[in-house]
Coordinates of C-alpha atoms in Angstrom, one line a residue:
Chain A
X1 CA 1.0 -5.3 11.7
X2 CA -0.2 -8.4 12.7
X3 CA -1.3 -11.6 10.9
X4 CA -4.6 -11.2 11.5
X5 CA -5.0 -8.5 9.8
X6 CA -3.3 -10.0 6.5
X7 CA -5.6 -13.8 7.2
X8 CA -8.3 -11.0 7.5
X9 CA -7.5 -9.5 4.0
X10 CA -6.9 -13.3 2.3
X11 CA -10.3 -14.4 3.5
X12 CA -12.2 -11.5 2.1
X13 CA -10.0 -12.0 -1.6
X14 CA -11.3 -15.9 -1.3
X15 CA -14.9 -15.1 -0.6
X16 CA -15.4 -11.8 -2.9
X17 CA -13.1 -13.5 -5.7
X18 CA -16.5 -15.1 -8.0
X19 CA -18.6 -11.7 -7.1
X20 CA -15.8 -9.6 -8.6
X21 CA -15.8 -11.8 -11.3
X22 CA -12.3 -12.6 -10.7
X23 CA -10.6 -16.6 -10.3
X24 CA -7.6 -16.6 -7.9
X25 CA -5.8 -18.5 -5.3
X26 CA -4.7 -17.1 -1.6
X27 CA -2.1 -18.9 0.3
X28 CA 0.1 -17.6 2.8
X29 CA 3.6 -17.6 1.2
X30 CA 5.7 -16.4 4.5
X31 CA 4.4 -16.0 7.8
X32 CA 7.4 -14.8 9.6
X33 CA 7.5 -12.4 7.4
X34 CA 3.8 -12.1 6.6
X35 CA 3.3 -12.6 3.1
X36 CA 0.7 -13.8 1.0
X37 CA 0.9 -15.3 -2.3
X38 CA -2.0 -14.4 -4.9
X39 CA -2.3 -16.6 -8.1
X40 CA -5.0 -15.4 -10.8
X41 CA -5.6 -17.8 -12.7
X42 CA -4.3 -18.2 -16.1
X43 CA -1.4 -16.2 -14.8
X44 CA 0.3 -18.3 -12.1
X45 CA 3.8 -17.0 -13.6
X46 CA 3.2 -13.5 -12.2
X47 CA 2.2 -14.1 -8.9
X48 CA 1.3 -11.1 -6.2
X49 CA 2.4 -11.2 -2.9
X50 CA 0.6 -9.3 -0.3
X51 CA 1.8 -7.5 3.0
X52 CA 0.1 -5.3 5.4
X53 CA 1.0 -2.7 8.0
X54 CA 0.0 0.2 9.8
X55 CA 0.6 2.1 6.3
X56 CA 0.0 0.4 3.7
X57 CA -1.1 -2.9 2.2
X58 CA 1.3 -3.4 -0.6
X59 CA 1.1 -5.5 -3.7
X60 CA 3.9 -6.3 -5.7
X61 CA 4.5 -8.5 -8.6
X62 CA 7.8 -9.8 -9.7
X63 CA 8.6 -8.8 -13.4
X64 CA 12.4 -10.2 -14.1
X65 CA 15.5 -9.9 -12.9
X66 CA 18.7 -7.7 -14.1
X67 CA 20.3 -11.3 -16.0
X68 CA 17.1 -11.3 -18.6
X69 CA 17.7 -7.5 -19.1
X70 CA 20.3 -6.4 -22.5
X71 CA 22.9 -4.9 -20.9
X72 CA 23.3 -1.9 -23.9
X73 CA 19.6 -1.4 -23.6
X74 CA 19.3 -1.3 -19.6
X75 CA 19.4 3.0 -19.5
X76 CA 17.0 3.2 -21.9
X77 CA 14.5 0.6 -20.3
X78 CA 15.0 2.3 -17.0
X79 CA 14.0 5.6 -18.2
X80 CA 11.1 4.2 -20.1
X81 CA 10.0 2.8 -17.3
X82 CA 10.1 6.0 -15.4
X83 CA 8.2 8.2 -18.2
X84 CA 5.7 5.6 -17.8
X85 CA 5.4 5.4 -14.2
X86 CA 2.6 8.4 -14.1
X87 CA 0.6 6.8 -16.7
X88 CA 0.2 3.8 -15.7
X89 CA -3.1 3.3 -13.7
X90 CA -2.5 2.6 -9.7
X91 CA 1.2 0.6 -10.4
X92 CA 4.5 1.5 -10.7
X93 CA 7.7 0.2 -11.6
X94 CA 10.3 0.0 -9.1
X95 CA 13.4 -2.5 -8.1
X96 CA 14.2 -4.9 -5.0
X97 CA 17.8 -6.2 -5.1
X98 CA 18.5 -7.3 -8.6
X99 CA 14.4 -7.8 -9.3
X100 CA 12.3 -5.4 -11.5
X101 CA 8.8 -5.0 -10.0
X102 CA 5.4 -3.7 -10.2
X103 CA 3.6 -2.5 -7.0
X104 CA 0.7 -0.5 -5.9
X105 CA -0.2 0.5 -2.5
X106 CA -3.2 1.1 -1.0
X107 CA -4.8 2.3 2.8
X108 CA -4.8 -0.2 5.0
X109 CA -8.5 0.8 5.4
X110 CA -9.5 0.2 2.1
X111 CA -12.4 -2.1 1.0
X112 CA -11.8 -6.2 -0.4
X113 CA -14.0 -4.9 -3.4
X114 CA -10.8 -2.0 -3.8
X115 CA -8.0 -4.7 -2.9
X116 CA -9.6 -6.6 -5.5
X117 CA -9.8 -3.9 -8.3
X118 CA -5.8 -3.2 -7.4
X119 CA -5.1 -6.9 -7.7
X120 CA -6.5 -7.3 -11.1
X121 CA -5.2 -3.9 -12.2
X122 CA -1.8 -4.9 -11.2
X123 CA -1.9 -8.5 -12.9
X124 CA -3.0 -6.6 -16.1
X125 CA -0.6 -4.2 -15.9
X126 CA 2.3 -6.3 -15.5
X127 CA 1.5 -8.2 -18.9
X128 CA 1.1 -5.4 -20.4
X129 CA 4.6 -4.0 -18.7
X130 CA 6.5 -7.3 -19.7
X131 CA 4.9 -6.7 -23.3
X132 CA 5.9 -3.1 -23.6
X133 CA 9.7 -3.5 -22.6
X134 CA 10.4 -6.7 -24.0
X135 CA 12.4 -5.1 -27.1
X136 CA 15.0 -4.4 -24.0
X137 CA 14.9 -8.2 -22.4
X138 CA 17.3 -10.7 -23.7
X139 CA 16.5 -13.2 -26.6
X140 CA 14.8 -15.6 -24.6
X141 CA 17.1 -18.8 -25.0
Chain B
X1 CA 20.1 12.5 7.1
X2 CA 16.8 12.4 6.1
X3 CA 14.8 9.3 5.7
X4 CA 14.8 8.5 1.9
X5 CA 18.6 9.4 1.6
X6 CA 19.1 6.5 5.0
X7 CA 16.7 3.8 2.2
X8 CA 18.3 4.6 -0.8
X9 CA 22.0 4.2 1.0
X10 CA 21.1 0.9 2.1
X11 CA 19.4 -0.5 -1.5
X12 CA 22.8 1.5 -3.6
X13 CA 25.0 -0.2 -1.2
X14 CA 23.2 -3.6 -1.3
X15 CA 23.0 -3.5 -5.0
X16 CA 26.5 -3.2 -5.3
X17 CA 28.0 -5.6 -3.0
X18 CA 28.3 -8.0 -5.8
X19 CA 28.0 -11.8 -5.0
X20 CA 26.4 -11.1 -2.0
X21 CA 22.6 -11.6 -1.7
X22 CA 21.2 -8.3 -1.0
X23 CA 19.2 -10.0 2.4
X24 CA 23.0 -10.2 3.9
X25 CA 24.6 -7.7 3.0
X26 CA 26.3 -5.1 5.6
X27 CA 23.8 -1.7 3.9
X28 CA 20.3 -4.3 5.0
X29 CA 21.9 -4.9 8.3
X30 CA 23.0 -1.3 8.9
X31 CA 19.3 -0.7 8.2
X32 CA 18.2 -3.1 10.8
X33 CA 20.6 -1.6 12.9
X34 CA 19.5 1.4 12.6
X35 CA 15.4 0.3 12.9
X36 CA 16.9 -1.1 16.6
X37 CA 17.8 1.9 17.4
X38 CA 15.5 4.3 16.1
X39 CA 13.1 1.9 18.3
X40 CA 15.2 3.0 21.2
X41 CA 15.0 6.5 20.6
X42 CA 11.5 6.1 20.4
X43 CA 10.6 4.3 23.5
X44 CA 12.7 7.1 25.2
X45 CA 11.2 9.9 23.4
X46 CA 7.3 8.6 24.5
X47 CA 8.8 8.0 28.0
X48 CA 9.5 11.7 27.8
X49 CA 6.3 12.7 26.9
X50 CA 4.9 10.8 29.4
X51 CA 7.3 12.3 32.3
X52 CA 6.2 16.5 30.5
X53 CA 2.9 15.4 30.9
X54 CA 2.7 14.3 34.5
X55 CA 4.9 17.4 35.3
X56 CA 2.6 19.7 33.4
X57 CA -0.8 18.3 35.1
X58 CA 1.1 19.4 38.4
X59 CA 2.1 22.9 37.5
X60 CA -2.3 23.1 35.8
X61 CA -3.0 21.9 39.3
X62 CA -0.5 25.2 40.5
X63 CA -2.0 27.6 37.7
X64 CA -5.3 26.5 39.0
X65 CA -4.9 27.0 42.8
X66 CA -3.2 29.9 42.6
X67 CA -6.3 31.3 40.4
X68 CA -8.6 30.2 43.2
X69 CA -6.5 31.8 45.6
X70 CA -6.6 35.1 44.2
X71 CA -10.2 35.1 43.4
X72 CA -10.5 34.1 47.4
X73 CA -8.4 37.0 48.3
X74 CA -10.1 39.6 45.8
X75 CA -13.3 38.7 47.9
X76 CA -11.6 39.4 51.3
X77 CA -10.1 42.7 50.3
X78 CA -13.6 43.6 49.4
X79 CA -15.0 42.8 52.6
X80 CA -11.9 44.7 54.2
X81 CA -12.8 47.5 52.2
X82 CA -16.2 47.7 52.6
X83 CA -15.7 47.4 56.4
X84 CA -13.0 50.8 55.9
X85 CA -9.9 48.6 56.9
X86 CA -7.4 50.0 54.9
X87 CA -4.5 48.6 56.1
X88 CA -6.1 45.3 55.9
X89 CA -7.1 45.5 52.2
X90 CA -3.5 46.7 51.2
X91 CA -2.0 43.7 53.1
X92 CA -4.6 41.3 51.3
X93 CA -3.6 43.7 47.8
X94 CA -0.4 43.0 48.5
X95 CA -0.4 38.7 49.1
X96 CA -2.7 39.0 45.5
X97 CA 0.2 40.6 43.9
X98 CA 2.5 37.9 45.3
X99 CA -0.1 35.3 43.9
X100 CA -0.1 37.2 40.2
X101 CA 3.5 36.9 40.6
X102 CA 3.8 33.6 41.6
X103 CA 1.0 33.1 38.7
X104 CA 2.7 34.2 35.5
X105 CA 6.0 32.7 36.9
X106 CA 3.6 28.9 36.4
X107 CA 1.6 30.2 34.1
X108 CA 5.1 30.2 31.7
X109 CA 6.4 27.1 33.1
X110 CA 3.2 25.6 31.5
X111 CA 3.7 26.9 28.1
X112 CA 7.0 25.5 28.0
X113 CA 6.0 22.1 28.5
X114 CA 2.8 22.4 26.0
X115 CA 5.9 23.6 23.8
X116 CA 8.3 20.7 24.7
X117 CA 5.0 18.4 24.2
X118 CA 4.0 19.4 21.0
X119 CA 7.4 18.9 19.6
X120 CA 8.3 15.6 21.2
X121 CA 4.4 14.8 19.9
X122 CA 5.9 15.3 16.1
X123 CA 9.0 14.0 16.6
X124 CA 7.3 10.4 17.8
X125 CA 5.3 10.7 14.8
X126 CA 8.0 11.3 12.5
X127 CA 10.2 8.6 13.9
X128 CA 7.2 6.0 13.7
X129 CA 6.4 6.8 10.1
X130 CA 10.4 6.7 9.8
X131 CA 10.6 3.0 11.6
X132 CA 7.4 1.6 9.2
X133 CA 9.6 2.7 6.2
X134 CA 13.0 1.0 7.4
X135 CA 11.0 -1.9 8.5
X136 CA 8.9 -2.3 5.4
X137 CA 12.2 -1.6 3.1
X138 CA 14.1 -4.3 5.2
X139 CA 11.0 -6.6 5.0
X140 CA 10.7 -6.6 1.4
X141 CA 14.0 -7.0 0.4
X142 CA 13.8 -9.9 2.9
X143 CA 10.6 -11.7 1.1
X144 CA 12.4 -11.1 -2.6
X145 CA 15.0 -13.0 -1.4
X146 CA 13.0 -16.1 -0.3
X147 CA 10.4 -15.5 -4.1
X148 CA 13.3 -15.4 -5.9
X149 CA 14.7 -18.6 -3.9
X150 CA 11.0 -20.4 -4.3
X151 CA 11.3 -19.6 -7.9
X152 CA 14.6 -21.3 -8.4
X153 CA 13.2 -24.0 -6.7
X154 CA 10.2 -24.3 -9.0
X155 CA 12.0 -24.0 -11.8
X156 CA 14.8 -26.7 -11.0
X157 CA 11.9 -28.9 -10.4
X158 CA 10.2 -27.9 -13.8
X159 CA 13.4 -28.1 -15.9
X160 CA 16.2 -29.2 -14.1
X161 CA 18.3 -25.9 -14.8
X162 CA 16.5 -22.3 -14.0
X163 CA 16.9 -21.2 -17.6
X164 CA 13.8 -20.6 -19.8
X165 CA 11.6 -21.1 -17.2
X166 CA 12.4 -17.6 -15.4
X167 CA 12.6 -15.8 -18.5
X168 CA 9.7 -12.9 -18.4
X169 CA 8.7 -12.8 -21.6
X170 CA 8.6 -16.7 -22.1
X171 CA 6.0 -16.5 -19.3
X172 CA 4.3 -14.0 -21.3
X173 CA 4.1 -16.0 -24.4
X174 CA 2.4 -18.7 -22.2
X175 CA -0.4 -16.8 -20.0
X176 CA -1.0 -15.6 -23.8
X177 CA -1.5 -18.6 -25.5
X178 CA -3.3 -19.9 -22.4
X179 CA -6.0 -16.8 -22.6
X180 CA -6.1 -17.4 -26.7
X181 CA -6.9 -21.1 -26.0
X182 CA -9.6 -20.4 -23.9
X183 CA -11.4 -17.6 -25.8
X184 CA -10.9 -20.1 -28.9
X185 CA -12.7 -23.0 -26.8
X186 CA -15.3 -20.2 -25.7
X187 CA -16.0 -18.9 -29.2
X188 CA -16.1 -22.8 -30.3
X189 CA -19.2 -23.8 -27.2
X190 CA -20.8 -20.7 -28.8
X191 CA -20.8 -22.1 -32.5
X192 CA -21.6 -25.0 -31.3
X193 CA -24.3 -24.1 -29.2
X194 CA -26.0 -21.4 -31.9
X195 CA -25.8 -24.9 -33.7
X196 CA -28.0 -26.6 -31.5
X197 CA -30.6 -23.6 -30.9
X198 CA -30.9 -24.0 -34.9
X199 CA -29.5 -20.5 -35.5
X200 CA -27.3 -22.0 -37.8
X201 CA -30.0 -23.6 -40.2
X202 CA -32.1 -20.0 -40.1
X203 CA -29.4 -18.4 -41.3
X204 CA -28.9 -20.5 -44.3
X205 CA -32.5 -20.3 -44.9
X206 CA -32.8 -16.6 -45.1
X207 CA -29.6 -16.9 -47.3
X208 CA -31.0 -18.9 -49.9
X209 CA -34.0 -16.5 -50.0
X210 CA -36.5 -19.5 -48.6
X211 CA -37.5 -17.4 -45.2
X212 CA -38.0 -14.5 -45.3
X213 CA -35.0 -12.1 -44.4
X214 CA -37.3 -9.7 -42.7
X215 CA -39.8 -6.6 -43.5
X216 CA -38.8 -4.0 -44.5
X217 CA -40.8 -0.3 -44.5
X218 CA -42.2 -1.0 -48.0
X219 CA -43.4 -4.4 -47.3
X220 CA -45.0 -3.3 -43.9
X221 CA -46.7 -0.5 -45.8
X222 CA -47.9 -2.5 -48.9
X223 CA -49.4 -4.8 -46.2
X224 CA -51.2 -2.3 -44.3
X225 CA -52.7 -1.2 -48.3
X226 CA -53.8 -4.4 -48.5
X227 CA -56.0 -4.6 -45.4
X228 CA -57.1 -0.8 -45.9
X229 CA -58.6 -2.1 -49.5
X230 CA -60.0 -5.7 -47.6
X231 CA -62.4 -3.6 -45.2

């Protein structure tokens, strides 16, 4: 879809941010490929990054990569994360390449006040994710 | 094959061509490939529609001249009748027959092409919804590559190495002790400011028994006794 639509979406994150009661930061992080990067704050190490299309917008959040994951543990992460999956409000796990993410998706027609909700849902999820499968990560270094 | 068996075939193959990033390897680029020409098929598919639809407005245009027609003749065969020319009204019977003919013969052209429409209609739709999910697959494969290379980039210029830095639950420690920091500096504005608004000093006054640490139902009654026995 086109940019506009995704400057569109950014605007309304900057100016709704303070009456959600939310603090973040919206920059465009591609735009060939039209992405944007949102930073909450507090939790600039888990960014989001926003496209938009006739479908979908689509938030993901970048969790770790397979090098930080045990390699006798990975099954047993995997299908935790799956048995999870359902219970976990508006995200889900899922992987891009060698990178374990979170995402949620939502109509393109949806409100900033319900982009805004999914946002902060997904940020909180993802702590809590990185929390809950730690025991299968790698001793950090 | 159907459309999730096409994504999956592409992330499996990308995912195991190891040392190649996944945003070059031969499964993305079959993908894209395959989005080109799913695009094509497209474009000729509407094209298509377009040409059934023309063609079908021409044979409603038949269908409805060929209606008027009979209705004309109808009226004349009538009027042939009622003026007791037999032979006439047969001959006018007969070119209405040839119209009803003629009529059905259209009439089932037509419903082929609502047919042929209302297939090529779901097949457009399906191959759009089919393009949005090759597209969106290729594009975010595409923008992980390029957040995975700005995080290597941040965290070269953080640490010099992209060790630690990248580590999940290292980040997690961090945003926690972040959040614990600020609720500690927020709980510490609150002592100080119930400090200032003399909260503090009450409570050690009602603690050493000097104020009062508030009626209770007794008290309040043995008050109200005491103003009962006053009047």
């Amino acid at each position: 879809m086109s940019t506009e639509k995704l400057e569109q979406l950014m605007k309304g994150l900057t100016d709704n941010q303070t009456s959600h009661g939310v603090s973040l930061s919206v920059e465009m992080f591609d735009a060939d490929d039209k992405v944007a990067c949102i930073k909450l704050e507090d939790r600039e190490e888990f960014p989001i990054y926003m496209t938009v299309d006739e479908g979908q917008i689509l938030c993901i959040s970048y969790l770790f990569g397979d090098e930080q994951v045990d390699p006798d543990k990975r099954t047993a992460m995997v299908e935790a994360m799956l048995m999870m999956n359902v219970s976990i409000p508006l995200s889900a796990f899922s992987k891009i390449g060698d990178q374990y993410i979170m995402f949620g998706a939502l109509s393109p027609k949806a409100s900033i006040d319900e982009l805004l909700h999914e946002i902060e849902l997904l940020s909180d999820n993802v702590l809590e994710a990185i929390e809950a499968v730690s025991d299968y990560l790698k001793e950090a270094a | 094959m159907g459309i999730f068996n096409k994504l999956l075939t592409a992330v499996r193959g990308g995912a195991t061509e190891v040392g190649e990033a996944i945003v070059d390897s031969q499964s993305i680029r079959i993908l894209e490939q395959e989005i080109r020409d799913s695009k094509k098929a497209l474009n000729d598919a509407k094209t298509g529609l377009t040409s059934i639809m023309a063609e079908k407005m021409g044979v409603d245009r038949k269908v409805k001249d060929l209606g008027e027609k009979i209705k004309e003749h109808e009226g004349y065969a009538i009027q042939a009748m009622d003026k007791g020319d037999e032979n006439l009204a047969l001959e006018i019977a007969t070119k209405i027959a040839e119209f009803e003919h003629e009529l059905s013969i259209q009439q089932g052209i037509r419903d082929g092409y609502d047919t042929k429409a209302v297939s090529l209609k779901k097949m457009i739709r399906q191959s759009e919804r089919n393009i949005q999910a090759m597209d969106r697959e290729v594009s975010v494969v595409k923008t992980t590559a390029k957040v995975q290379k700005a995080n290597d980039l941040a965290s070269a210029k953080f640490s010099g190495s992209n060790s630690s830095l990248n580590s999940a639950t290292d980040s997690l420690e961090r945003i926690k002790a972040r959040q614990q920091k600020r609720e500690d500096q927020a709980a510490a504005a609150m002592e100080l400011h119930s400090d200032e608004s003399g909260d503090d000093l009450q409570a050690k006054l009602k603690n050493a028994g000097i104020v009062d640490s508030g009626s209770s139902g007794s008290s309040i009654l043995d008050r109200l006794k005491k103003q009962k026995g006053q009047s």
